PDB file of C-alpha atoms in Angstrom:
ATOM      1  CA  UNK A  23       0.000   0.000   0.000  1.00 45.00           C
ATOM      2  CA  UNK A  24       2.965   2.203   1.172  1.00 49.00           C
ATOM      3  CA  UNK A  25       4.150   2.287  -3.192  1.00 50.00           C
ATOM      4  CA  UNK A  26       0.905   3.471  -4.432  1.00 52.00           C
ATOM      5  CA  UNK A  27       1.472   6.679  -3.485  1.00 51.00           C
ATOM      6  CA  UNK A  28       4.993   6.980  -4.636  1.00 51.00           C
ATOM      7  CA  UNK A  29       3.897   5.556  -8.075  1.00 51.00           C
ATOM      8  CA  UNK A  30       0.963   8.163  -8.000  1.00 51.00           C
ATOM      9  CA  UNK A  31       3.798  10.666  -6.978  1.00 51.00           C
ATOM     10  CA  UNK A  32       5.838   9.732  -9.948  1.00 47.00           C
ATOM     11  CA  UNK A  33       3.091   9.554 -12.938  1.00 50.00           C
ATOM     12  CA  UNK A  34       2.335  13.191 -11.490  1.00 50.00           C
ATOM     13  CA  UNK A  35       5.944  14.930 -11.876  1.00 49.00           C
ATOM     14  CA  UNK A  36       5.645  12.855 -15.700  1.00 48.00           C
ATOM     15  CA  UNK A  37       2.512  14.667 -16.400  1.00 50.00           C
ATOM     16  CA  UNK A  38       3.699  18.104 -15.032  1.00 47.00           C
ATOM     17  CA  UNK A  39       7.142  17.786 -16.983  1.00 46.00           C
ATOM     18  CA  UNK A  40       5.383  17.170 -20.331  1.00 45.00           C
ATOM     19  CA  UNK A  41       2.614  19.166 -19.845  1.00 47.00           C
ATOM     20  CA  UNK A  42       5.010  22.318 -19.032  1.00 46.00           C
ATOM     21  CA  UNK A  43       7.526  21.483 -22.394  1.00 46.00           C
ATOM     22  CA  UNK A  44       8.832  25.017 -22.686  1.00 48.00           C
ATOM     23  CA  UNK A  45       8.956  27.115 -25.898  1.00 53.00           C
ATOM     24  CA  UNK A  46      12.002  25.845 -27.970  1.00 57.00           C
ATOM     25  CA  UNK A  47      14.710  28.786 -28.255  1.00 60.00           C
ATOM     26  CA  UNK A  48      13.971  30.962 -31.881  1.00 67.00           C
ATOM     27  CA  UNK A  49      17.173  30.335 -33.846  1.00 69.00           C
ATOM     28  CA  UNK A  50      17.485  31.862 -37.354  1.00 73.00           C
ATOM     29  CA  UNK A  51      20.388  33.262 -39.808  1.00 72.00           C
ATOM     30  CA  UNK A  52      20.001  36.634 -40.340  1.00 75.00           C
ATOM     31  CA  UNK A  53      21.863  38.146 -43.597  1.00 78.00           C
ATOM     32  CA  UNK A  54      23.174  41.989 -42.167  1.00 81.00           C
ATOM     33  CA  UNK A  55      23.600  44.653 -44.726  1.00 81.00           C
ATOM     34  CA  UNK A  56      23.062  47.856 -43.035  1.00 84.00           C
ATOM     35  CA  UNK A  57      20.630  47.143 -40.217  1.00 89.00           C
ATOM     36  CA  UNK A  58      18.569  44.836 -39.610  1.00 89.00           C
ATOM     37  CA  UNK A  59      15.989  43.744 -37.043  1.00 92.00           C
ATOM     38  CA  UNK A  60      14.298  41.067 -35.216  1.00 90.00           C
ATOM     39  CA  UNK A  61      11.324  40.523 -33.112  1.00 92.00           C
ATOM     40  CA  UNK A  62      10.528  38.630 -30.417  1.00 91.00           C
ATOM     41  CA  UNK A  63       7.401  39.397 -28.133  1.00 92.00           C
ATOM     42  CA  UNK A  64       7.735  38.202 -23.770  1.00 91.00           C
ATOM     43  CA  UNK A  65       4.571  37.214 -22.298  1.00 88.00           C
ATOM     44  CA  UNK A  66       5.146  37.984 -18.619  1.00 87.00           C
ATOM     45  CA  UNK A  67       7.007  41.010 -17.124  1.00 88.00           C
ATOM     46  CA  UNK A  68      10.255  40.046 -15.403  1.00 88.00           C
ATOM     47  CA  UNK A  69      10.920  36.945 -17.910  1.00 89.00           C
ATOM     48  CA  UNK A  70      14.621  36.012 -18.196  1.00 88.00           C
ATOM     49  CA  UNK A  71      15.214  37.138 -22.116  1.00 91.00           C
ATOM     50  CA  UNK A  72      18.406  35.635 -22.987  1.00 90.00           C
ATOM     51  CA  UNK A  73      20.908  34.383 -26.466  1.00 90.00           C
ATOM     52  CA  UNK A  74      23.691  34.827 -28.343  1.00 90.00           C
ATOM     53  CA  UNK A  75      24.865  35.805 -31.606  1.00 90.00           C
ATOM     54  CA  UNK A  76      27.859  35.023 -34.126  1.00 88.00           C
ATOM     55  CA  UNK A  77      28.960  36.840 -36.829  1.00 85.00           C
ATOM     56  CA  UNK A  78      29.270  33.305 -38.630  1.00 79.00           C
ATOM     57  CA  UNK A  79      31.062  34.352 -42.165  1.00 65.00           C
ATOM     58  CA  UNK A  80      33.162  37.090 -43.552  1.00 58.00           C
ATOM     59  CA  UNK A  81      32.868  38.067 -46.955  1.00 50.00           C
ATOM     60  CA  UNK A  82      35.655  40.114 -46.046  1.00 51.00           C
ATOM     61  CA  UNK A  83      38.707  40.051 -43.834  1.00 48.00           C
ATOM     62  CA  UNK A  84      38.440  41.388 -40.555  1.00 53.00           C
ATOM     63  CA  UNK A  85      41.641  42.972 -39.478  1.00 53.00           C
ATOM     64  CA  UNK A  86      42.427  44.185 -35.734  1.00 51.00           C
ATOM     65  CA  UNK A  87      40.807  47.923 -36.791  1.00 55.00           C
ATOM     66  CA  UNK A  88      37.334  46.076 -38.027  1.00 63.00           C
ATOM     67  CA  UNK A  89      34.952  48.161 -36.028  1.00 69.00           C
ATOM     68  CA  UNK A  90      32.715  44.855 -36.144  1.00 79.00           C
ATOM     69  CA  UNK A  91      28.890  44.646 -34.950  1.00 86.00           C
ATOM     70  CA  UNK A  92      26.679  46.614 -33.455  1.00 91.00           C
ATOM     71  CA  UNK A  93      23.361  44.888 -31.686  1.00 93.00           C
ATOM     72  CA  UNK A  94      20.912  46.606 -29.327  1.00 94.00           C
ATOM     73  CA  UNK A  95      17.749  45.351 -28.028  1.00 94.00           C
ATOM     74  CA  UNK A  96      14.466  48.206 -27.515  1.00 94.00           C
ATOM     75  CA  UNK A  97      11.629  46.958 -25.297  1.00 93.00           C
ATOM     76  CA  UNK A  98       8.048  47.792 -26.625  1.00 93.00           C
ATOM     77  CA  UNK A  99       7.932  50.967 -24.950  1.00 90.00           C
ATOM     78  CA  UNK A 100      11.308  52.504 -26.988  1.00 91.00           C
ATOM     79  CA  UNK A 101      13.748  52.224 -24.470  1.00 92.00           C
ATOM     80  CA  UNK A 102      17.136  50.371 -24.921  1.00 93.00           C
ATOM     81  CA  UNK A 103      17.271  47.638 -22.772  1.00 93.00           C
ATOM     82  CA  UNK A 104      20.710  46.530 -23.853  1.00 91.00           C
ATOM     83  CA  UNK A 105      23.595  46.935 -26.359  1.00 92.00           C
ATOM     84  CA  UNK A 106      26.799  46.029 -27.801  1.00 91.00           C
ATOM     85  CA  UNK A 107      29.334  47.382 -29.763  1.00 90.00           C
ATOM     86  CA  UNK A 108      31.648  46.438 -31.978  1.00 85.00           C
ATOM     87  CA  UNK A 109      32.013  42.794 -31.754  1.00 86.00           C
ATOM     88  CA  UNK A 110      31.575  38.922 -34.126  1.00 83.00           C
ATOM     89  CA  UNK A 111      29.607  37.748 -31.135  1.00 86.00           C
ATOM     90  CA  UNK A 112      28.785  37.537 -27.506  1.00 89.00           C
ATOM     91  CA  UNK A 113      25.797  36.450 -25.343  1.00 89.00           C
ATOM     92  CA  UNK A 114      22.988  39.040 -23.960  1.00 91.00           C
ATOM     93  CA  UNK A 115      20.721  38.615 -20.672  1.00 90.00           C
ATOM     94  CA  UNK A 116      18.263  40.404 -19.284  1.00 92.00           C
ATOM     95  CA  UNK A 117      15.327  40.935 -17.004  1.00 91.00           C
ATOM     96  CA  UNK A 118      12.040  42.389 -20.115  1.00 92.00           C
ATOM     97  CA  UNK A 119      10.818  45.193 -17.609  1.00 91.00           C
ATOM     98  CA  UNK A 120       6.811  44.543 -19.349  1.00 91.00           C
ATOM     99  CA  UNK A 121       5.104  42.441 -21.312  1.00 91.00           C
ATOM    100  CA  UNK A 122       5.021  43.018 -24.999  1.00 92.00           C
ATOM    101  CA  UNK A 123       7.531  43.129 -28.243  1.00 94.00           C
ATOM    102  CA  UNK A 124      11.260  43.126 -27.951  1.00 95.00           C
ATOM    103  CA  UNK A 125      13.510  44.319 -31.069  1.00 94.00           C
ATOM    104  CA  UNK A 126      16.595  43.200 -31.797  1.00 95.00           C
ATOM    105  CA  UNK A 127      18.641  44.956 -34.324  1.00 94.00           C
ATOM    106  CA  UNK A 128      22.178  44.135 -36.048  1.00 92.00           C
ATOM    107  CA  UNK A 129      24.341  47.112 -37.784  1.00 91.00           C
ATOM    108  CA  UNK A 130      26.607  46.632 -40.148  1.00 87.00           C
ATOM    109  CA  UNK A 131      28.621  49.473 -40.447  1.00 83.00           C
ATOM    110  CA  UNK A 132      29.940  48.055 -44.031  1.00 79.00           C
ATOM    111  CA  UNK A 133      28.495  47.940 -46.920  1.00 70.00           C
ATOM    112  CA  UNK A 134      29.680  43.829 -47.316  1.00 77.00           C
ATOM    113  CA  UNK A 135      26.973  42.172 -45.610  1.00 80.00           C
ATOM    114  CA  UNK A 136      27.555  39.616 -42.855  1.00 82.00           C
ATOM    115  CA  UNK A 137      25.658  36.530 -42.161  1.00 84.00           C
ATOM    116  CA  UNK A 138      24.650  36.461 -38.360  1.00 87.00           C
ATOM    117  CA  UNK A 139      23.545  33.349 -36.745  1.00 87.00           C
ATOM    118  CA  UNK A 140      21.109  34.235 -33.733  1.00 89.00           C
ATOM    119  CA  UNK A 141      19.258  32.321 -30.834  1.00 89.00           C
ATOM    120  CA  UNK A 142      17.047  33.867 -28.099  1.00 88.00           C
ATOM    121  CA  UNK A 143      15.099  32.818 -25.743  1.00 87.00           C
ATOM    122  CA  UNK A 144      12.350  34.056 -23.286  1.00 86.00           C
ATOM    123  CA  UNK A 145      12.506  32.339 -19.945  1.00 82.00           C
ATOM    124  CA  UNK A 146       9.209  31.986 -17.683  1.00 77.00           C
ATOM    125  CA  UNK A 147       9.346  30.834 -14.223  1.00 70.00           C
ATOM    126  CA  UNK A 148       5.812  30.694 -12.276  1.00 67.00           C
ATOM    127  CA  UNK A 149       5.241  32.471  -9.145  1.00 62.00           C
ATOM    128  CA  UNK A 150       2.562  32.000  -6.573  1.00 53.00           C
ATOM    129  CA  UNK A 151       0.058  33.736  -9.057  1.00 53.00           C
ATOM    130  CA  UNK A 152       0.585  31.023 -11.685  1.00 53.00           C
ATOM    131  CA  UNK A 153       0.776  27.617  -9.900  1.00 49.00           C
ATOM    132  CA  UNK A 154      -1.924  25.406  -8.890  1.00 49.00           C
ATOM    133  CA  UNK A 155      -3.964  26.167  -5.417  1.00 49.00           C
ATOM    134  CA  UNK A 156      -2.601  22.388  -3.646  1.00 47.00           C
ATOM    135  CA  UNK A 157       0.098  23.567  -2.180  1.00 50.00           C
ATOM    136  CA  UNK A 158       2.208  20.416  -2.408  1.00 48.00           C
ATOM    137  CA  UNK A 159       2.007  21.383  -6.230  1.00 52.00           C
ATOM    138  CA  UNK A 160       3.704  24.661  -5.720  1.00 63.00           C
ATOM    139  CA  UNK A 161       7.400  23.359  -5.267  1.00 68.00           C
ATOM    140  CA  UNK A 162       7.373  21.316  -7.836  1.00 68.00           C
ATOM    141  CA  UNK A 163       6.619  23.465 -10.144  1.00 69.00           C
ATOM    142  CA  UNK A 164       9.001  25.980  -9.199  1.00 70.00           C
ATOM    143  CA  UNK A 165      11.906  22.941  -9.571  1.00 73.00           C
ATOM    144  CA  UNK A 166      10.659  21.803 -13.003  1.00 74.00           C
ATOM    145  CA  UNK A 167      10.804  25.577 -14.399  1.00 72.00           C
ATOM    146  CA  UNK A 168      14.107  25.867 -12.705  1.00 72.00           C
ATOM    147  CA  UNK A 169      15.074  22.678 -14.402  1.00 78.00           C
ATOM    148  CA  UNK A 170      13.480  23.587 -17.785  1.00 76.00           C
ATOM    149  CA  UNK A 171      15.373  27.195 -17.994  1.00 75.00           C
ATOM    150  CA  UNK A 172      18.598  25.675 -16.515  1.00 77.00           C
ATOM    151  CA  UNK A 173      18.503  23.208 -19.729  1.00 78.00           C
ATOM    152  CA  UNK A 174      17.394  25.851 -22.395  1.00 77.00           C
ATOM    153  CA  UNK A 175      20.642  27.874 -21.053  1.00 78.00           C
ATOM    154  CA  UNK A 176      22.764  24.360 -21.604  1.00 79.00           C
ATOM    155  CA  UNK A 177      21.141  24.401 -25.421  1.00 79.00           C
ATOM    156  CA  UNK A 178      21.411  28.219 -25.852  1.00 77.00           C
ATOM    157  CA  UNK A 179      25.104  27.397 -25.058  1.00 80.00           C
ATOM    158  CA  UNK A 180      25.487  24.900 -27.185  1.00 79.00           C
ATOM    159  CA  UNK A 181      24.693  26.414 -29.815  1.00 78.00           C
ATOM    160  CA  UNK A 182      26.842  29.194 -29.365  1.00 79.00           C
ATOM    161  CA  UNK A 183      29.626  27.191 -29.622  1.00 78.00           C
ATOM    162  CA  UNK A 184      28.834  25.464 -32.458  1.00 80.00           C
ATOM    163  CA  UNK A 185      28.391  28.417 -34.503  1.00 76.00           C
ATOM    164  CA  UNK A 186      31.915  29.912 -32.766  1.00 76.00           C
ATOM    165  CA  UNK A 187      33.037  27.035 -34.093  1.00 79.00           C
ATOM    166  CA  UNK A 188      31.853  27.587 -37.237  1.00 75.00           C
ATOM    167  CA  UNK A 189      33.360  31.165 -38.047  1.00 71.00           C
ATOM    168  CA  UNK A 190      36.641  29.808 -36.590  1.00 72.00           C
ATOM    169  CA  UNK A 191      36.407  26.950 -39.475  1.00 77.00           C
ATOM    170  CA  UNK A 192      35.440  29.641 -42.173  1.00 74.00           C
ATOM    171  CA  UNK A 193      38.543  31.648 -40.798  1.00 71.00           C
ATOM    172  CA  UNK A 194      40.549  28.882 -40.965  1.00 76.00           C
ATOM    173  CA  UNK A 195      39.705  27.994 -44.405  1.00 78.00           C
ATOM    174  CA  UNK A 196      39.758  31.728 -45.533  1.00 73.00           C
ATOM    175  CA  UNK A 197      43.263  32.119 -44.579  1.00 76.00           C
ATOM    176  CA  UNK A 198      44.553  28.932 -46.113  1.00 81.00           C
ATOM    177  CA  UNK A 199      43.143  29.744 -49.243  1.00 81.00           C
ATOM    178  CA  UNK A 200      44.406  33.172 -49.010  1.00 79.00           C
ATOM    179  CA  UNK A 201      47.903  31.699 -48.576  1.00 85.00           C
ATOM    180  CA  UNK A 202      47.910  29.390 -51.123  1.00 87.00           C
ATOM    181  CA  UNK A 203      46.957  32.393 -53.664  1.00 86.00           C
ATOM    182  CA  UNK A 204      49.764  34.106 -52.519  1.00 86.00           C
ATOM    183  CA  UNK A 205      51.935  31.410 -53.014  1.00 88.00           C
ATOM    184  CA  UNK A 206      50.871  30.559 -56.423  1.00 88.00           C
ATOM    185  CA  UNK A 207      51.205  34.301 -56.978  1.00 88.00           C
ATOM    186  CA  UNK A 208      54.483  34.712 -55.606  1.00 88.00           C
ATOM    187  CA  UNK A 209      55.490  31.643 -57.659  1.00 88.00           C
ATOM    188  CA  UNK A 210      54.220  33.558 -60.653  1.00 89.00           C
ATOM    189  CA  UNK A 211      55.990  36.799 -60.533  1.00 90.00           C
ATOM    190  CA  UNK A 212      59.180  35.101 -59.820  1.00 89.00           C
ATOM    191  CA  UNK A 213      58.392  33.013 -63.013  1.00 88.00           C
ATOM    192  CA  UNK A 214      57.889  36.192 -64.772  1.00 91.00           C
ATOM    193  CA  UNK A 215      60.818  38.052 -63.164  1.00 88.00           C
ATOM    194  CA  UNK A 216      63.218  35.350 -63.871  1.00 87.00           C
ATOM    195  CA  UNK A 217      62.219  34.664 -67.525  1.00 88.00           C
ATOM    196  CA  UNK A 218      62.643  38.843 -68.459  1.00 87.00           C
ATOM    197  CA  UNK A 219      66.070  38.487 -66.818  1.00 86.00           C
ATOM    198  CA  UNK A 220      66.744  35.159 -69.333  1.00 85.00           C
ATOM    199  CA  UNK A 221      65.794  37.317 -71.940  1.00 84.00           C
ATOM    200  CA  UNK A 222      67.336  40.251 -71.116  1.00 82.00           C
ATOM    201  CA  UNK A 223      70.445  38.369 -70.388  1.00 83.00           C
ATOM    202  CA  UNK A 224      70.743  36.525 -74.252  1.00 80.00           C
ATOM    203  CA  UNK A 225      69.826  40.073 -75.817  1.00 81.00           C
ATOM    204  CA  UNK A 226      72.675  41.787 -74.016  1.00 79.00           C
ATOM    205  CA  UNK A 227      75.165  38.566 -74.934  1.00 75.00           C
ATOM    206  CA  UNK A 228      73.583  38.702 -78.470  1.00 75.00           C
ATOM    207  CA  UNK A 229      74.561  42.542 -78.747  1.00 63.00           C
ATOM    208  CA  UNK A 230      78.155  41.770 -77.121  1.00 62.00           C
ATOM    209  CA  UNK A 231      78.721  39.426 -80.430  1.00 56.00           C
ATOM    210  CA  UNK A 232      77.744  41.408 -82.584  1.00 56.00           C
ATOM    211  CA  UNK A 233      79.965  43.919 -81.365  1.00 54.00           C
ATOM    212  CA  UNK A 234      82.851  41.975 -81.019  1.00 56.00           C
ATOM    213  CA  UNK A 235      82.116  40.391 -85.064  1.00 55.00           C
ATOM    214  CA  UNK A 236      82.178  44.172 -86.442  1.00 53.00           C
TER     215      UNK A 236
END
């Protein structure tokens, strides 16, 4: 008798976990000429809002004096909540002070655009206004929203790697192929160089005998 309640215990925390699946993070590629923006809207007021983003490819090289990427974030009443400047990436976090639609915008302060890749997330952990009157309930809810948003950071995390990971491949490969054009080039010229100093070389020799004939 003393295990049907445990059991019961158990089926319940099943039920609550699926039933409370959180919203999967928004991830998207987002193609940067001059600015552009995203949208996002936060249900509750006080929601943990948080991403990343990675400047993922450069159709151009970025040397030390690249002034990079701008991003800010505007809550729905106009006010800029956050921003950063001048950088290929980083991670943003913040408490949305209302309810309503968050924009996210990207500047590109060159005219070569740059593909971002971008994931965000709005966290929602229930208070004593949102849980179920049993007050047994109340903890457990708390833990599996704690649980849920501790996860979603783990993903969001993830994923920032990944696409780190990325632009350090696309680097990697950019610069190889760089060098090997420069070889090939280099190659080239001396090629060039050295055949005009072949030539130059017989034609002076070639004068010198017919000097030496007359």
């Amino acid at each position: 008798m003393g295990t049907r309640p445990r059991y019961a215990t158990l089926l319940l925390l099943i039920g609550l976990v699926l039933t409370s699946a959180p919203e999967p993070a928004s991830s998207l590629s987002v193609t940067v000429n001059d600015v552009e923006c995203v949208y996002e809207y936060v249900l509750y007021e006080g929601d943990t809002v948080s991403g990343n983003f990675v400047v993922v490819d450069h159709d151009i090289f970025w040397s030390s004096d690249h002034p990079g990427i701008d991003f800010t974030v505007t809550s729905p009443g106009g006010n800029v909540v956050q921003t950063l400047k001048g950088t290929s990436g980083d991670k943003f976090d913040f408490k949305a002070p209302r309810s309503g639609m968050y924009k996210f915008c990207f500047h590109n302060p060159y005219s070569t655009p740059e593909t971002v890749s971008f994931q965000i997330h709005a966290g929602h952990i229930p208070n004593e206004h949102d849980l179920a009157k049993d007050e047994h309930l109340d903890p457990i809810n708390v833990k599996i929203a704690e649980l849920r948003e501790a996860l979603e950071t783990v993903t969001l995390e993830q994923k920032y790697l990944k696409a780190r990971d990325s632009r350090h491949r696309h680097t990697n490969e950019s610069t190889r192929k760089r060098v090997i054009y420069y070889t090939v080039a280099e190659y080239l010229l001396l090629a060039c160089v050295s055949t005009l100093q072949v030539v130059y070389i017989r034609r002076l020799f070639s004068k010198s005998v017919g000097y030496n004939r007359v």
